[in-house]
């Protein structure tokens, strides 16, 4: 799946939410998160994010963000 990173904090755009075909964006404490169990890996949101906050979970350093995204997504 794709994960959202700290560049999302304070970002006011929600272009990513609008384009996601499976509606798997949720609100975290101060940023948006992606539910990794619902993301279908389409990559559409990555290109739309003006803050470049969205990365594939295979990127270096993405592991801790995957945990944070999952943690907040599961609160919904
Ligand atoms: Fe949604 Fe696709 Fe982004 Fe996953 S990669 S969060 S399915 S838009």
mmCIF file with all atom_site columns, C-alpha atoms and ligand atoms in Angstrom:
data_model
loop_
_atom_site.group_PDB
_atom_site.id
_atom_site.type_symbol
_atom_site.label_atom_id
_atom_site.label_alt_id
_atom_site.label_comp_id
_atom_site.label_asym_id
_atom_site.label_entity_id
_atom_site.label_seq_id
_atom_site.pdbx_PDB_ins_code
_atom_site.Cartn_x
_atom_site.Cartn_y
_atom_site.Cartn_z
_atom_site.occupancy
_atom_site.B_iso_or_equiv
_atom_site.pdbx_formal_charge
_atom_site.auth_seq_id
_atom_site.auth_comp_id
_atom_site.auth_asym_id
_atom_site.auth_atom_id
_atom_site.pdbx_PDB_model_num
ATOM   1  C  CA  . UNK A 1 1  ? 0.000   0.000  0.000  1.00 0.00 ? 1  UNK A CA  1
ATOM   2  C  CA  . UNK A 1 2  ? 0.848   3.688  -0.031 1.00 0.00 ? 2  UNK A CA  1
ATOM   3  C  CA  . UNK A 1 3  ? 1.463   5.544  3.226  1.00 0.00 ? 3  UNK A CA  1
ATOM   4  C  CA  . UNK A 1 4  ? 1.233   9.181  4.282  1.00 0.00 ? 4  UNK A CA  1
ATOM   5  C  CA  . UNK A 1 5  ? 4.249   10.818 5.889  1.00 0.00 ? 5  UNK A CA  1
ATOM   6  C  CA  . UNK A 1 6  ? 4.920   13.878 8.019  1.00 0.00 ? 6  UNK A CA  1
ATOM   7  C  CA  . UNK A 1 7  ? 4.834   16.228 5.015  1.00 0.00 ? 7  UNK A CA  1
ATOM   8  C  CA  . UNK A 1 8  ? 1.050   15.916 5.333  1.00 0.00 ? 8  UNK A CA  1
ATOM   9  C  CA  . UNK A 1 9  ? 0.988   17.787 8.647  1.00 0.00 ? 9  UNK A CA  1
ATOM   10 C  CA  . UNK A 1 10 ? -0.608  21.207 8.196  1.00 0.00 ? 10 UNK A CA  1
ATOM   11 C  CA  . UNK A 1 11 ? -1.388  20.501 4.543  1.00 0.00 ? 11 UNK A CA  1
ATOM   12 C  CA  . UNK A 1 12 ? -4.830  21.875 3.768  1.00 0.00 ? 12 UNK A CA  1
ATOM   13 C  CA  . UNK A 1 13 ? -5.359  20.112 0.473  1.00 0.00 ? 13 UNK A CA  1
ATOM   14 C  CA  . UNK A 1 14 ? -7.491  17.036 0.204  1.00 0.00 ? 14 UNK A CA  1
ATOM   15 C  CA  . UNK A 1 15 ? -6.913  16.264 -3.464 1.00 0.00 ? 15 UNK A CA  1
ATOM   16 C  CA  . UNK A 1 16 ? -5.762  12.787 -2.466 1.00 0.00 ? 16 UNK A CA  1
ATOM   17 C  CA  . UNK A 1 17 ? -9.045  12.013 -0.720 1.00 0.00 ? 17 UNK A CA  1
ATOM   18 C  CA  . UNK A 1 18 ? -11.004 13.120 -3.787 1.00 0.00 ? 18 UNK A CA  1
ATOM   19 C  CA  . UNK A 1 19 ? -9.169  10.849 -6.218 1.00 0.00 ? 19 UNK A CA  1
ATOM   20 C  CA  . UNK A 1 20 ? -8.952  7.654  -4.170 1.00 0.00 ? 20 UNK A CA  1
ATOM   21 C  CA  . UNK A 1 21 ? -11.179 5.036  -5.840 1.00 0.00 ? 21 UNK A CA  1
ATOM   22 C  CA  . UNK A 1 22 ? -11.679 3.046  -2.642 1.00 0.00 ? 22 UNK A CA  1
ATOM   23 C  CA  . UNK A 1 23 ? -12.063 5.885  -0.094 1.00 0.00 ? 23 UNK A CA  1
ATOM   24 C  CA  . UNK A 1 24 ? -9.358  4.624  2.200  1.00 0.00 ? 24 UNK A CA  1
ATOM   25 C  CA  . UNK A 1 25 ? -8.238  7.971  3.615  1.00 0.00 ? 25 UNK A CA  1
ATOM   26 C  CA  . UNK A 1 26 ? -8.922  8.691  7.280  1.00 0.00 ? 26 UNK A CA  1
ATOM   27 C  CA  . UNK A 1 27 ? -8.109  11.483 9.680  1.00 0.00 ? 27 UNK A CA  1
ATOM   28 C  CA  . UNK A 1 28 ? -5.179  11.014 12.009 1.00 0.00 ? 28 UNK A CA  1
ATOM   29 C  CA  . UNK A 1 29 ? -4.241  13.284 14.876 1.00 0.00 ? 29 UNK A CA  1
ATOM   30 C  CA  . UNK A 1 30 ? -2.830  16.120 12.753 1.00 0.00 ? 30 UNK A CA  1
ATOM   31 C  CA  . UNK A 1 31 ? -2.624  14.585 9.312  1.00 0.00 ? 31 UNK A CA  1
ATOM   32 C  CA  . UNK A 1 32 ? -4.435  12.206 7.031  1.00 0.00 ? 32 UNK A CA  1
ATOM   33 C  CA  . UNK A 1 33 ? -3.660  8.501  6.965  1.00 0.00 ? 33 UNK A CA  1
ATOM   34 C  CA  . UNK A 1 34 ? -4.281  5.666  4.526  1.00 0.00 ? 34 UNK A CA  1
ATOM   35 C  CA  . UNK A 1 35 ? -5.733  2.381  5.714  1.00 0.00 ? 35 UNK A CA  1
ATOM   36 C  CA  . UNK A 1 36 ? -3.128  -0.058 4.380  1.00 0.00 ? 36 UNK A CA  1
ATOM   37 C  CA  . UNK A 1 37 ? -5.637  -2.905 4.370  1.00 0.00 ? 37 UNK A CA  1
ATOM   38 C  CA  . UNK A 1 38 ? -7.968  -1.008 2.039  1.00 0.00 ? 38 UNK A CA  1
ATOM   39 C  CA  . UNK A 1 39 ? -5.455  0.669  -0.292 1.00 0.00 ? 39 UNK A CA  1
ATOM   40 C  CA  . UNK A 1 40 ? -5.345  -1.110 -3.658 1.00 0.00 ? 40 UNK A CA  1
ATOM   41 C  CA  . UNK A 1 41 ? -1.947  0.331  -4.603 1.00 0.00 ? 41 UNK A CA  1
ATOM   42 C  CA  . UNK A 1 42 ? -3.223  2.271  -7.604 1.00 0.00 ? 42 UNK A CA  1
ATOM   43 C  CA  . UNK A 1 43 ? -0.827  5.188  -7.035 1.00 0.00 ? 43 UNK A CA  1
ATOM   44 C  CA  . UNK A 1 44 ? -3.275  7.881  -8.128 1.00 0.00 ? 44 UNK A CA  1
ATOM   45 C  CA  . UNK A 1 45 ? -3.033  9.826  -4.866 1.00 0.00 ? 45 UNK A CA  1
ATOM   46 C  CA  . UNK A 1 46 ? 0.750   10.021 -4.945 1.00 0.00 ? 46 UNK A CA  1
ATOM   47 C  CA  . UNK A 1 47 ? 0.674   12.175 -8.050 1.00 0.00 ? 47 UNK A CA  1
ATOM   48 C  CA  . UNK A 1 48 ? -2.102  14.415 -6.693 1.00 0.00 ? 48 UNK A CA  1
ATOM   49 C  CA  . UNK A 1 49 ? -0.498  15.227 -3.349 1.00 0.00 ? 49 UNK A CA  1
ATOM   50 C  CA  . UNK A 1 50 ? 0.852   18.818 -3.449 1.00 0.00 ? 50 UNK A CA  1
ATOM   51 C  CA  . UNK A 1 51 ? 3.009   18.167 -0.381 1.00 0.00 ? 51 UNK A CA  1
ATOM   52 C  CA  . UNK A 1 52 ? 4.574   14.995 -1.780 1.00 0.00 ? 52 UNK A CA  1
ATOM   53 C  CA  . UNK A 1 53 ? 3.594   13.325 1.471  1.00 0.00 ? 53 UNK A CA  1
ATOM   54 C  CA  . UNK A 1 54 ? 2.458   10.034 -0.020 1.00 0.00 ? 54 UNK A CA  1
ATOM   55 C  CA  . UNK A 1 55 ? 4.963   7.259  -0.663 1.00 0.00 ? 55 UNK A CA  1
ATOM   56 C  CA  . UNK A 1 56 ? 4.841   3.513  -1.328 1.00 0.00 ? 56 UNK A CA  1
ATOM   57 C  CA  . UNK A 1 57 ? 5.412   1.448  1.816  1.00 0.00 ? 57 UNK A CA  1
ATOM   58 C  CA  . UNK A 1 58 ? 8.412   -0.124 0.115  1.00 0.00 ? 58 UNK A CA  1
ATOM   59 C  CA  . UNK A 1 59 ? 10.396  3.138  0.266  1.00 0.00 ? 59 UNK A CA  1
ATOM   60 C  CA  . UNK A 1 60 ? 13.195  3.500  2.754  1.00 0.00 ? 60 UNK A CA  1
ATOM   61 C  CA  . UNK A 1 61 ? 11.919  4.838  6.049  1.00 0.00 ? 61 UNK A CA  1
ATOM   62 C  CA  . UNK A 1 62 ? 8.296   4.075  5.208  1.00 0.00 ? 62 UNK A CA  1
ATOM   63 C  CA  . UNK A 1 63 ? 7.981   1.326  7.798  1.00 0.00 ? 63 UNK A CA  1
ATOM   64 C  CA  . UNK A 1 64 ? 7.229   3.543  10.775 1.00 0.00 ? 64 UNK A CA  1
ATOM   65 C  CA  . UNK A 1 65 ? 4.724   5.530  8.726  1.00 0.00 ? 65 UNK A CA  1
ATOM   66 C  CA  . UNK A 1 66 ? 2.971   2.341  7.769  1.00 0.00 ? 66 UNK A CA  1
ATOM   67 C  CA  . UNK A 1 67 ? 2.483   1.622  11.462 1.00 0.00 ? 67 UNK A CA  1
ATOM   68 C  CA  . UNK A 1 68 ? 1.214   5.139  12.155 1.00 0.00 ? 68 UNK A CA  1
ATOM   69 C  CA  . UNK A 1 69 ? -1.170  5.034  9.185  1.00 0.00 ? 69 UNK A CA  1
ATOM   70 C  CA  . UNK A 1 70 ? -2.530  1.680  10.302 1.00 0.00 ? 70 UNK A CA  1
ATOM   71 C  CA  . UNK A 1 71 ? -2.882  2.766  13.918 1.00 0.00 ? 71 UNK A CA  1
ATOM   72 C  CA  . UNK A 1 72 ? -4.988  5.833  13.128 1.00 0.00 ? 72 UNK A CA  1
ATOM   73 C  CA  . UNK A 1 73 ? -6.986  4.204  10.345 1.00 0.00 ? 73 UNK A CA  1
ATOM   74 C  CA  . UNK A 1 74 ? -8.035  1.477  12.749 1.00 0.00 ? 74 UNK A CA  1
ATOM   75 C  CA  . UNK A 1 75 ? -9.539  4.020  15.137 1.00 0.00 ? 75 UNK A CA  1
ATOM   76 C  CA  . UNK A 1 76 ? -12.325 4.659  12.648 1.00 0.00 ? 76 UNK A CA  1
HETATM 77 FE FE1 . LIG B 2 .  ? -6.300  5.223  -2.605 1.00 0.00 ? 1  LIG B FE1 1
HETATM 78 FE FE2 . LIG B 2 .  ? -4.886  4.398  -4.731 1.00 0.00 ? 1  LIG B FE2 1
HETATM 79 FE FE3 . LIG B 2 .  ? -3.815  6.129  -2.996 1.00 0.00 ? 1  LIG B FE3 1
HETATM 80 FE FE4 . LIG B 2 .  ? -4.195  3.596  -2.258 1.00 0.00 ? 1  LIG B FE4 1
HETATM 81 S  S1  . LIG B 2 .  ? -2.769  4.323  -3.854 1.00 0.00 ? 1  LIG B S1  1
HETATM 82 S  S2  . LIG B 2 .  ? -4.682  5.415  -1.045 1.00 0.00 ? 1  LIG B S2  1
HETATM 83 S  S3  . LIG B 2 .  ? -6.102  3.110  -3.357 1.00 0.00 ? 1  LIG B S3  1
HETATM 84 S  S4  . LIG B 2 .  ? -5.584  6.508  -4.340 1.00 0.00 ? 1  LIG B S4  1
#
